Tab-separated table of C-alpha atoms in Angstrom:
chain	number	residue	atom	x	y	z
A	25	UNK	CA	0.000	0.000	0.000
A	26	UNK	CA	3.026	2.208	0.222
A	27	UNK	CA	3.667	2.714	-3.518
A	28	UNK	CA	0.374	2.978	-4.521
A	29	UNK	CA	0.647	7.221	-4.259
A	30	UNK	CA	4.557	7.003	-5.115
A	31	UNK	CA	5.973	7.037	-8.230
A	32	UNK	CA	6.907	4.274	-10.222
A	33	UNK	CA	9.666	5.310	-11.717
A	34	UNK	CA	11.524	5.871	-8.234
A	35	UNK	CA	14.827	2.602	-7.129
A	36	UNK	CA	12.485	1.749	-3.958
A	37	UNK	CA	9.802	0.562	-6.344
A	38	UNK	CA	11.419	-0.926	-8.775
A	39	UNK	CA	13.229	-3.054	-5.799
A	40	UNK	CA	10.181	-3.963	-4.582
A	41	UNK	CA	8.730	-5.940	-7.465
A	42	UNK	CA	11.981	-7.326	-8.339
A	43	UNK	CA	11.973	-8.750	-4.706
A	44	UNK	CA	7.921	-9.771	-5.926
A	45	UNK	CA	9.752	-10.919	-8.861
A	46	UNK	CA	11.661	-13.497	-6.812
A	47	UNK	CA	9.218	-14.591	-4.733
A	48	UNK	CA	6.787	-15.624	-7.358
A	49	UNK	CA	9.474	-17.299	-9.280
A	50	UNK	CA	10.246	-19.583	-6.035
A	51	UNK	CA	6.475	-20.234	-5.335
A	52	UNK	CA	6.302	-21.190	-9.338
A	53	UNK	CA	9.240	-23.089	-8.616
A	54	UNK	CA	7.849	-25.178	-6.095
A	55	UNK	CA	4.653	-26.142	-7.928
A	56	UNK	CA	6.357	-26.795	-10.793
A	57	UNK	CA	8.465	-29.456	-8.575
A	58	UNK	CA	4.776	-30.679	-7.353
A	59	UNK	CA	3.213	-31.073	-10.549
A	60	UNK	CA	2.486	-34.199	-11.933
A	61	UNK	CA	1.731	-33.459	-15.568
A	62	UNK	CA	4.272	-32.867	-17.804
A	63	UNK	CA	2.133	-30.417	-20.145
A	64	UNK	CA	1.367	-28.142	-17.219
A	65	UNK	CA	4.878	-28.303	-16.187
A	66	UNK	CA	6.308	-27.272	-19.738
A	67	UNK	CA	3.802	-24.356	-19.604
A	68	UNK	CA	4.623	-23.298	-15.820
A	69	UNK	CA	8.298	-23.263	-16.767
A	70	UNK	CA	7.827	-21.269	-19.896
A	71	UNK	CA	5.130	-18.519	-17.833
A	72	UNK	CA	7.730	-18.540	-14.652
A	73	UNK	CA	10.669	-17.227	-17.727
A	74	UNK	CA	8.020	-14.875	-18.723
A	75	UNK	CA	9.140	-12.750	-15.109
A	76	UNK	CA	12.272	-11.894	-16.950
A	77	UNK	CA	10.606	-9.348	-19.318
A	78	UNK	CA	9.664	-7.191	-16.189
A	79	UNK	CA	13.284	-8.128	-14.104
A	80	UNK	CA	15.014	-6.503	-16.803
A	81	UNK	CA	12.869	-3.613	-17.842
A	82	UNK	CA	14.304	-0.133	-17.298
A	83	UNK	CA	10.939	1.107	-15.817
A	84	UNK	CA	7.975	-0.763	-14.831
A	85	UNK	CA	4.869	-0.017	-16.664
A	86	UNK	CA	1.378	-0.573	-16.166
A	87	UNK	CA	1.452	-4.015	-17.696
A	88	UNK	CA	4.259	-5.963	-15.736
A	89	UNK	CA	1.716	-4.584	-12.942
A	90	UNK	CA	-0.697	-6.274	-14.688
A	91	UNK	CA	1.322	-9.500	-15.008
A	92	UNK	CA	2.302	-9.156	-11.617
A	93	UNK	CA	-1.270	-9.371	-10.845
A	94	UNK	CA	-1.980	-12.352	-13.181
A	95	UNK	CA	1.229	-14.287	-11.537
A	96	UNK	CA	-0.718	-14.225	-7.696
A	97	UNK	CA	-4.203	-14.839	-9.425
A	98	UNK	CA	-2.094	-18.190	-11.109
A	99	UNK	CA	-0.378	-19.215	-7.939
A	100	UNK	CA	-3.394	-18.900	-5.875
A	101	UNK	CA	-5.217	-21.078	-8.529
A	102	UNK	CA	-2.859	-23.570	-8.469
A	103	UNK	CA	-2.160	-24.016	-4.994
């Protein structure tokens, strides 16, 4: 709730979803070491790379919010 009136272009943010970054690759990490099917797998692997894209953008936009969004809305599904 902290950033939600900062702005997004300042290091703090920017730290903070790399460290959301990180934790949503582990979590995928750890379902992916769960999961059974090797489809699903393939596919969790591939989405979890996807997190690069927005750990090396110079500025984080409204869609790796977006993504970031769509990431917990996954994991929660999944668990």
């Amino acid at each position: 709730s902290r950033f939600i009136n900062e702005n997004p272009d300042s290091p703090e943010f920017k730290d903070y979803i790399l460290n959301e970054c990180k934790n949503i690759r582990i979590q995928l990490g750890n379902i992916i070491k769960k999961e059974k099917d090797p489809a699903l797998n393939i596919k969790l692997r591939e989405t979890a790379n996807l997190l690069n894209g927005i750990i090396t953008a110079r500025f984080i936009k409204e869609e790796h919010l977006t993504a970031l969004l769509t990431y917990y809305e996954l994991i929660e599904t999944l668990k």
